[in-house]
mmCIF file of C-alpha atoms in Angstrom:
data_model
loop_
_atom_site.group_PDB
_atom_site.id
_atom_site.type_symbol
_atom_site.label_atom_id
_atom_site.label_comp_id
_atom_site.label_asym_id
_atom_site.label_seq_id
_atom_site.Cartn_x
_atom_site.Cartn_y
_atom_site.Cartn_z
ATOM 1 C CA MET A 1 195.530 92.802 358.691
ATOM 2 C CA SER A 2 196.404 92.515 354.850
ATOM 3 C CA THR A 3 198.231 89.898 353.646
ATOM 4 C CA LEU A 4 200.997 91.878 352.674
ATOM 5 C CA ALA A 5 201.606 93.507 356.188
ATOM 6 C CA LEU A 6 205.015 93.101 357.009
ATOM 7 C CA LYS A 7 205.532 90.724 360.244
ATOM 8 C CA GLY A 8 208.156 89.705 362.532
ATOM 9 C CA PRO A 9 211.934 91.076 361.962
ATOM 10 C CA TYR A 10 210.688 92.657 358.716
ATOM 11 C CA TRP A 11 208.258 95.030 360.758
ATOM 12 C CA VAL A 12 210.641 95.538 363.491
ATOM 13 C CA THR A 13 213.264 96.820 360.603
ATOM 14 C CA VAL A 14 210.937 99.239 358.824
ATOM 15 C CA ARG A 15 209.815 100.668 362.427
ATOM 16 C CA GLN A 16 213.275 101.464 363.775
ATOM 17 C CA TYR A 17 213.998 103.609 360.581
ATOM 18 C CA ARG A 18 211.087 104.665 359.360
ATOM 19 C CA ARG A 19 212.319 107.940 359.437
ATOM 20 C CA THR A 20 214.743 107.174 357.021
ATOM 21 C CA LEU A 21 211.996 105.758 354.915
ATOM 22 C CA TRP A 22 210.468 109.310 355.086
ATOM 23 C CA LEU A 23 213.566 110.569 354.178
ATOM 24 C CA ALA A 24 213.525 108.956 350.903
ATOM 25 C CA THR A 25 210.316 109.279 350.378
ATOM 26 C CA ALA A 26 210.286 112.657 350.411
ATOM 27 C CA ALA A 27 213.678 113.011 348.020
ATOM 28 C CA VAL A 28 211.657 110.932 345.706
ATOM 29 C CA ALA A 29 208.598 113.446 345.912
ATOM 30 C CA VAL A 30 211.023 116.477 345.417
ATOM 31 C CA SER A 31 213.143 115.697 342.800
ATOM 32 C CA LEU A 32 209.655 114.870 340.618
ATOM 33 C CA ALA A 33 208.124 118.034 341.602
ATOM 34 C CA VAL A 34 211.501 119.834 340.382
ATOM 35 C CA ILE A 35 212.588 117.856 337.642
ATOM 36 C CA GLY A 36 208.744 118.139 336.568
ATOM 37 C CA GLY A 37 208.628 121.512 336.914
ATOM 38 C CA LEU A 38 211.519 122.604 334.748
ATOM 39 C CA ARG A 39 210.124 120.680 331.900
ATOM 40 C CA ILE A 40 206.943 122.470 332.206
ATOM 41 C CA TRP A 41 209.407 125.780 332.352
ATOM 42 C CA ASP A 42 211.188 124.424 329.575
ATOM 43 C CA ALA A 43 207.941 123.715 327.295
ATOM 44 C CA GLN A 44 206.757 126.921 327.444
ATOM 45 C CA THR A 45 209.618 128.268 325.192
ATOM 46 C CA PRO A 46 209.357 126.429 321.990
ATOM 47 C CA ASP A 47 212.747 124.867 320.258
ATOM 48 C CA ARG A 48 213.807 127.249 316.811
ATOM 49 C CA TYR A 49 215.132 126.252 314.041
ATOM 50 C CA PHE A 50 218.353 127.335 311.646
ATOM 51 C CA GLU A 51 217.537 127.541 307.917
ATOM 52 C CA ASP A 52 218.775 124.127 307.330
ATOM 53 C CA GLY A 53 216.106 122.582 309.532
ATOM 54 C CA MET A 54 218.566 121.713 312.680
ATOM 55 C CA ARG A 55 216.722 122.445 315.739
ATOM 56 C CA TYR A 56 218.170 124.378 318.646
ATOM 57 C CA VAL A 57 216.895 125.621 321.850
ATOM 58 C CA PRO A 58 216.982 129.959 321.658
ATOM 59 C CA HIS A 59 219.381 131.439 324.679
ATOM 60 C CA ASP A 60 216.347 132.960 326.338
ATOM 61 C CA ASN A 61 214.560 129.808 327.518
ATOM 62 C CA ALA A 62 215.703 129.987 330.829
ATOM 63 C CA GLY A 63 213.839 126.442 332.352
ATOM 64 C CA TYR A 64 216.021 124.581 329.806
ATOM 65 C CA GLY A 65 218.756 126.113 331.490
ATOM 66 C CA TRP A 66 218.168 125.010 335.006
ATOM 67 C CA LEU A 67 217.385 121.750 333.706
ATOM 68 C CA ARG A 68 220.751 120.803 332.880
ATOM 69 C CA PHE A 69 221.716 122.540 335.793
ATOM 70 C CA VAL A 70 219.385 120.389 338.203
ATOM 71 C CA MET A 71 220.522 116.921 335.869
ATOM 72 C CA GLU A 72 223.736 117.919 336.005
ATOM 73 C CA TYR A 73 224.076 117.447 340.005
ATOM 74 C CA ALA A 74 221.495 114.985 339.881
ATOM 75 C CA SER A 75 223.757 112.646 337.638
ATOM 76 C CA GLY A 76 226.568 113.055 339.653
ATOM 77 C CA ILE A 77 224.000 112.602 343.490
ATOM 78 C CA LEU A 78 222.652 109.035 341.456
ATOM 79 C CA VAL A 79 226.347 107.914 340.337
ATOM 80 C CA VAL A 80 226.782 107.871 343.971
ATOM 81 C CA LEU A 81 223.802 107.041 345.505
ATOM 82 C CA PRO A 82 225.354 103.547 346.051
ATOM 83 C CA LEU A 83 227.647 104.742 348.634
ATOM 84 C CA LEU A 84 225.623 105.898 350.701
ATOM 85 C CA ILE A 85 223.390 103.316 350.806
ATOM 86 C CA GLY A 86 226.508 100.620 351.673
ATOM 87 C CA ALA A 87 227.343 102.801 354.447
ATOM 88 C CA PHE A 88 224.289 103.199 355.804
ATOM 89 C CA VAL A 89 223.668 99.523 355.552
ATOM 90 C CA ALA A 90 227.581 98.847 357.244
ATOM 91 C CA GLY A 91 226.945 101.714 360.182
ATOM 92 C CA PRO A 92 223.291 101.996 361.370
ATOM 93 C CA LEU A 93 221.551 99.173 360.178
ATOM 94 C CA VAL A 94 224.419 96.571 361.147
ATOM 95 C CA ALA A 95 227.716 97.506 362.967
ATOM 96 C CA ARG A 96 225.699 100.011 365.439
ATOM 97 C CA GLU A 97 223.439 96.749 366.317
ATOM 98 C CA LEU A 98 226.697 94.747 366.751
ATOM 99 C CA GLU A 99 228.438 97.545 368.338
ATOM 100 C CA SER A 100 225.608 97.979 371.015
ATOM 101 C CA GLY A 101 224.757 94.670 371.669
ATOM 102 C CA THR A 102 220.707 95.315 370.847
ATOM 103 C CA TYR A 103 220.835 92.232 368.211
ATOM 104 C CA LYS A 104 220.691 89.916 371.015
ATOM 105 C CA LEU A 105 217.226 90.962 371.755
ATOM 106 C CA SER A 106 216.561 89.851 368.547
ATOM 107 C CA LEU A 107 217.949 86.541 368.585
ATOM 108 C CA THR A 108 215.997 85.921 372.283
ATOM 109 C CA GLN A 109 212.155 85.873 369.932
ATOM 110 C CA SER A 110 213.295 82.689 368.122
ATOM 111 C CA ILE A 111 214.509 84.121 365.320
ATOM 112 C CA SER A 112 217.877 82.266 363.992
ATOM 113 C CA PRO A 113 220.900 84.698 363.122
ATOM 114 C CA THR A 114 220.424 83.835 359.781
ATOM 115 C CA HIS A 115 216.981 85.236 359.695
ATOM 116 C CA TRP A 116 218.147 88.171 361.566
ATOM 117 C CA LEU A 117 220.396 89.473 359.035
ATOM 118 C CA GLY A 118 218.820 88.201 355.943
ATOM 119 C CA SER A 119 215.520 90.285 357.298
ATOM 120 C CA LYS A 120 217.187 92.815 357.291
ATOM 121 C CA LEU A 121 219.412 93.351 354.280
ATOM 122 C CA LEU A 122 215.925 92.101 352.424
ATOM 123 C CA THR A 123 214.138 94.755 353.970
ATOM 124 C CA ALA A 124 217.133 97.653 353.363
ATOM 125 C CA GLY A 125 217.471 96.427 349.750
ATOM 126 C CA ALA A 126 214.409 96.372 348.867
ATOM 127 C CA ALA A 127 213.759 100.080 350.226
ATOM 128 C CA ALA A 128 216.875 101.021 348.202
ATOM 129 C CA LEU A 129 215.925 99.327 344.991
ATOM 130 C CA ALA A 130 212.627 101.166 344.783
ATOM 131 C CA THR A 131 214.106 104.651 346.007
ATOM 132 C CA VAL A 132 216.896 104.228 343.310
ATOM 133 C CA TRP A 133 214.310 102.734 340.231
ATOM 134 C CA LEU A 134 211.725 105.768 341.202
ATOM 135 C CA LEU A 135 214.329 108.387 341.257
ATOM 136 C CA THR A 136 216.097 107.146 337.711
ATOM 137 C CA ALA A 137 212.553 106.911 336.563
ATOM 138 C CA ILE A 138 212.758 110.975 336.912
ATOM 139 C CA TYR A 139 216.111 111.435 336.017
ATOM 140 C CA TRP A 140 214.664 109.856 332.582
ATOM 141 C CA ILE A 141 211.864 112.786 332.344
ATOM 142 C CA GLY A 142 214.467 115.068 332.188
ATOM 143 C CA TRP A 143 216.637 113.059 330.344
ATOM 144 C CA VAL A 144 214.704 112.535 327.357
ATOM 145 C CA ARG A 145 215.514 116.609 326.829
ATOM 146 C CA VAL A 146 218.855 116.583 327.385
ATOM 147 C CA ASP A 147 220.036 113.806 325.660
ATOM 148 C CA GLY A 148 223.288 114.242 323.604
ATOM 149 C CA SER A 149 223.866 117.338 324.531
ATOM 150 C CA SER A 150 226.872 118.592 326.161
ATOM 151 C CA GLN A 151 227.753 116.644 329.689
ATOM 152 C CA PHE A 152 225.076 114.752 328.483
ATOM 153 C CA HIS A 153 226.549 112.220 326.510
ATOM 154 C CA TRP A 154 225.495 108.362 326.888
ATOM 155 C CA ALA A 155 228.611 107.376 327.779
ATOM 156 C CA ASP A 156 229.306 110.106 330.486
ATOM 157 C CA ARG A 157 230.102 109.352 333.768
ATOM 158 C CA GLY A 158 226.653 109.654 335.538
ATOM 159 C CA PRO A 159 224.149 109.212 332.533
ATOM 160 C CA TYR A 160 225.739 105.622 331.838
ATOM 161 C CA GLU A 161 225.517 104.131 334.951
ATOM 162 C CA ILE A 162 221.838 105.772 335.866
ATOM 163 C CA THR A 163 220.254 105.104 332.018
ATOM 164 C CA GLY A 164 221.352 101.110 331.881
ATOM 165 C CA PRO A 165 221.223 98.492 334.763
ATOM 166 C CA ALA A 166 224.683 98.987 336.320
ATOM 167 C CA LEU A 167 223.273 101.578 338.860
ATOM 168 C CA THR A 168 220.671 98.828 340.177
ATOM 169 C CA GLY A 169 223.964 96.363 340.205
ATOM 170 C CA TYR A 170 226.309 98.795 342.340
ATOM 171 C CA VAL A 171 223.390 99.105 344.629
ATOM 172 C CA LEU A 172 223.420 95.611 345.408
ATOM 173 C CA LEU A 173 226.807 95.527 345.610
ATOM 174 C CA ALA A 174 226.934 98.236 348.469
ATOM 175 C CA VAL A 175 223.928 96.006 350.083
ATOM 176 C CA ALA A 176 226.081 93.387 350.399
ATOM 177 C CA VAL A 177 229.669 94.770 351.193
ATOM 178 C CA GLY A 178 227.902 96.765 354.101
ATOM 179 C CA ALA A 179 226.709 93.721 355.291
ATOM 180 C CA LEU A 180 229.934 92.198 355.191
ATOM 181 C CA VAL A 181 231.824 94.894 356.953
ATOM 182 C CA GLY A 182 229.622 96.014 359.523
ATOM 183 C CA GLN A 183 230.026 91.741 360.736
ATOM 184 C CA LEU A 184 233.908 92.405 360.560
ATOM 185 C CA VAL A 185 234.147 96.348 361.883
ATOM 186 C CA ARG A 186 231.610 96.800 364.233
ATOM 187 C CA ARG A 187 232.185 99.840 364.577
ATOM 188 C CA THR A 188 229.466 102.251 363.313
ATOM 189 C CA LEU A 189 231.941 105.458 361.705
ATOM 190 C CA VAL A 190 234.394 102.904 360.673
ATOM 191 C CA ALA A 191 232.061 100.201 358.991
ATOM 192 C CA MET A 192 230.426 103.356 357.466
ATOM 193 C CA ALA A 193 233.549 104.794 355.834
ATOM 194 C CA VAL A 194 235.353 101.635 355.022
ATOM 195 C CA THR A 195 232.335 100.417 352.794
ATOM 196 C CA GLY A 196 231.922 103.970 351.427
ATOM 197 C CA GLY A 197 235.604 103.392 350.291
ATOM 198 C CA ILE A 198 235.463 99.658 348.411
ATOM 199 C CA VAL A 199 232.185 100.839 346.718
ATOM 200 C CA GLY A 200 233.651 104.058 345.375
ATOM 201 C CA VAL A 201 237.075 102.001 344.205
ATOM 202 C CA VAL A 202 235.106 99.409 342.675
ATOM 203 C CA LEU A 203 232.797 102.710 340.941
ATOM 204 C CA LEU A 204 236.372 104.096 339.694
ATOM 205 C CA ALA A 205 238.035 100.827 338.667
ATOM 206 C CA LEU A 206 235.313 99.348 336.523
ATOM 207 C CA GLY A 207 234.705 103.282 334.831
ATOM 208 C CA ALA A 208 238.291 103.515 333.998
ATOM 209 C CA PHE A 209 238.232 100.302 332.629
ATOM 210 C CA ARG A 210 234.643 99.548 331.241
ATOM 211 C CA TRP A 211 235.365 100.448 327.235
ATOM 212 C CA ASP A 212 238.055 97.666 327.635
ATOM 213 C CA PHE A 213 235.657 95.189 327.413
ATOM 214 C CA LEU A 214 234.622 95.559 323.621
ATOM 215 C CA PRO A 215 237.149 95.776 320.851
ATOM 216 C CA VAL A 216 236.883 99.450 319.167
ATOM 217 C CA ARG A 217 235.693 100.127 315.484
ATOM 218 C CA THR A 218 238.519 101.829 313.735
ATOM 219 C CA LEU A 219 238.350 104.264 310.945
ATOM 220 C CA THR A 220 240.917 105.218 308.398
ATOM 221 C CA GLY A 221 241.026 107.852 305.875
ATOM 222 C CA PRO A 222 243.581 110.288 304.305
ATOM 223 C CA ALA A 223 245.846 112.492 306.166
ATOM 224 C CA VAL A 224 244.444 115.981 304.930
ATOM 225 C CA PRO A 225 246.704 119.443 306.383
ATOM 226 C CA ASN A 226 245.178 120.811 309.330
ATOM 227 C CA ALA A 227 242.013 119.418 309.579
ATOM 228 C CA SER A 228 240.131 115.959 309.988
ATOM 229 C CA ALA A 229 238.819 113.546 306.955
ATOM 230 C CA LEU A 230 236.940 111.345 309.363
ATOM 231 C CA MET A 231 233.596 111.309 310.909
ATOM 232 C CA MET A 232 232.002 108.647 313.022
ATOM 233 C CA PRO A 233 228.595 106.781 310.792
ATOM 234 C CA GLU A 234 226.851 107.524 314.220
ATOM 235 C CA PRO A 235 226.973 109.093 317.582
ATOM 236 C CA GLY A 236 230.360 106.985 319.298
ATOM 237 C CA LEU A 237 232.800 107.370 321.831
ATOM 238 C CA ILE A 238 236.721 108.624 320.504
ATOM 239 C CA MET A 239 239.008 106.490 322.550
ATOM 240 C CA GLU A 240 242.388 107.473 320.151
ATOM 241 C CA GLN A 241 243.069 109.472 316.714
ATOM 242 C CA GLY A 242 246.417 109.591 315.275
ATOM 243 C CA LEU A 243 248.285 109.481 312.552
ATOM 244 C CA LEU A 244 249.544 106.500 310.575
ATOM 245 C CA SER A 245 253.269 106.272 308.797
ATOM 246 C CA ALA A 246 253.581 104.200 305.254
ATOM 247 C CA THR A 247 254.670 101.373 307.694
ATOM 248 C CA GLY A 248 251.357 101.584 309.381
ATOM 249 C CA GLN A 249 253.044 102.748 312.959
ATOM 250 C CA ARG A 250 250.774 104.683 314.901
ATOM 251 C CA MET A 251 251.591 107.735 315.794
ATOM 252 C CA PRO A 252 250.153 110.324 318.441
ATOM 253 C CA GLY A 253 249.130 113.888 317.032
ATOM 254 C CA TRP A 254 246.596 115.593 314.890
ATOM 255 C CA PHE A 255 247.668 116.634 311.019
ATOM 256 C CA CYS A 256 250.785 118.057 309.381
ATOM 257 C CA ALA A 257 250.603 121.014 307.034
ATOM 258 C CA SER A 258 252.977 121.559 304.380
ATOM 259 C CA ASP A 259 254.496 124.327 306.094
ATOM 260 C CA ALA A 260 254.326 123.168 309.420
ATOM 261 C CA PRO A 261 257.739 124.249 311.421
ATOM 262 C CA PRO A 262 260.068 121.187 312.537
ATOM 263 C CA THR A 263 258.486 121.280 315.904
ATOM 264 C CA ASP A 264 254.917 120.769 314.988
ATOM 265 C CA CYS A 265 255.613 118.286 312.257
ATOM 266 C CA ARG A 266 257.794 115.188 311.770
ATOM 267 C CA THR A 267 259.787 115.152 309.114
ATOM 268 C CA ASP A 268 261.586 112.003 309.596
ATOM 269 C CA VAL A 269 258.400 109.711 308.961
ATOM 270 C CA LYS A 270 255.977 110.017 306.003
ATOM 271 C CA VAL A 271 252.488 110.467 306.967
ATOM 272 C CA THR A 272 250.258 108.467 304.898
ATOM 273 C CA THR A 273 247.060 107.879 306.726
ATOM 274 C CA GLU A 274 244.804 109.308 310.008
ATOM 275 C CA TYR A 275 242.852 107.103 312.087
ATOM 276 C CA LEU A 276 240.024 106.768 314.628
ATOM 277 C CA ASP A 277 239.315 104.526 317.441
ATOM 278 C CA TYR A 278 235.671 104.584 319.154
ATOM 279 C CA HIS A 279 232.684 102.818 320.687
ATOM 280 C CA PRO A 280 229.828 103.212 318.764
ATOM 281 C CA GLU A 281 226.468 103.569 320.493
ATOM 282 C CA SER A 282 225.508 99.984 319.965
ATOM 283 C CA HIS A 283 227.922 99.199 322.772
ATOM 284 C CA PHE A 284 225.834 100.714 325.188
ATOM 285 C CA TRP A 285 223.870 97.899 326.006
ATOM 286 C CA PRO A 286 226.983 95.063 325.620
ATOM 287 C CA THR A 287 229.169 97.070 327.665
ATOM 288 C CA GLN A 288 226.001 97.439 330.815
ATOM 289 C CA LEU A 289 225.376 94.356 330.428
ATOM 290 C CA ILE A 290 228.808 93.044 330.964
ATOM 291 C CA GLU A 291 229.609 95.552 334.011
ATOM 292 C CA THR A 292 226.416 94.664 335.413
ATOM 293 C CA GLY A 293 227.313 91.133 335.424
ATOM 294 C CA ILE A 294 230.469 91.762 337.255
ATOM 295 C CA VAL A 295 229.424 93.802 339.831
ATOM 296 C CA LEU A 296 226.732 91.247 340.374
ATOM 297 C CA ALA A 297 229.031 88.673 341.116
ATOM 298 C CA PHE A 298 231.274 90.809 343.608
ATOM 299 C CA ALA A 299 228.093 91.154 345.589
ATOM 300 C CA ALA A 300 226.980 87.610 345.487
ATOM 301 C CA LEU A 301 230.882 86.986 346.955
ATOM 302 C CA ALA A 302 230.380 89.492 349.376
ATOM 303 C CA LEU A 303 227.010 88.354 350.332
ATOM 304 C CA PHE A 304 228.223 84.459 350.865
ATOM 305 C CA ALA A 305 231.075 86.243 353.166
ATOM 306 C CA ALA A 306 228.916 87.891 354.863
ATOM 307 C CA PHE A 307 226.678 85.009 355.974
ATOM 308 C CA ARG A 308 229.520 82.674 356.582
ATOM 309 C CA VAL A 309 230.774 85.301 359.374
ATOM 310 C CA LEU A 310 227.435 85.162 360.732
ATOM 311 C CA ARG A 311 227.398 81.717 361.397
ATOM 312 C CA ALA A 312 231.314 81.226 362.056
ATOM 313 C CA ARG A 313 230.341 84.047 364.782
ATOM 314 C CA HIS A 314 227.220 83.044 365.972
ATOM 315 C CA PRO A 315 226.681 79.392 365.204
#
């Protein structure tokens, strides 16, 4: 027998959930076939160029259109995958065994409660990470083609999480929260719903505040009627844009034409400058690392609490 062969509770866990593992394998294979096939189809119609040398995708390139369509759905599916992983760990992996009492059989096989839960989480975590990393690698096959186009900006929800380490952090958080909730709730469906809700709230909360981790850069320039004189020096994420008065007061809005009606232009304040707050593309990796660190800290706390609950109930 190979030294890499699974033994004891690890082997039992794999045997119990082999159908889930086969389903994950099938998902990876289908994803590779679809995105890889669409990239090949897309390559059959070469890009064209404007007179100034700028490249564009011709309208008759159906392969590119289908690739974008599939990538949009892939972005949505991958970003919510931690919710599904957490629900599986909380429900079928932990809560169902506690609810039915089948965990007692494992504890009679000279296995401590800590070893029982640890083997389940290690097996589930390794399988989840392997699946997510493979799906992410396949996503990159399509990403290098659509990167920078509409709905595929580096800061968009979905592409942001998938193209950096944040998604890995959320997967580990899901496993840890699932282990804790599964023990506390001990009802399969309820544990799945609660875990999915908790992981979803963390995803939404950090997504709402991630661009506050680092200070924005600000550009200023003369206010031009009916136009913007400010251009970001690099692909960035615009956070706020507006006008500055002579006293430096920020005012929302665009630009005031000299002949604009009073309802469209403030006449009581002299507008001198426009401003633009943005995050440059160089903020991507620092923001990713900060967010991943926060998520991993939450995961560590949840995992610690899960084992404390286990020891308290099964000393």
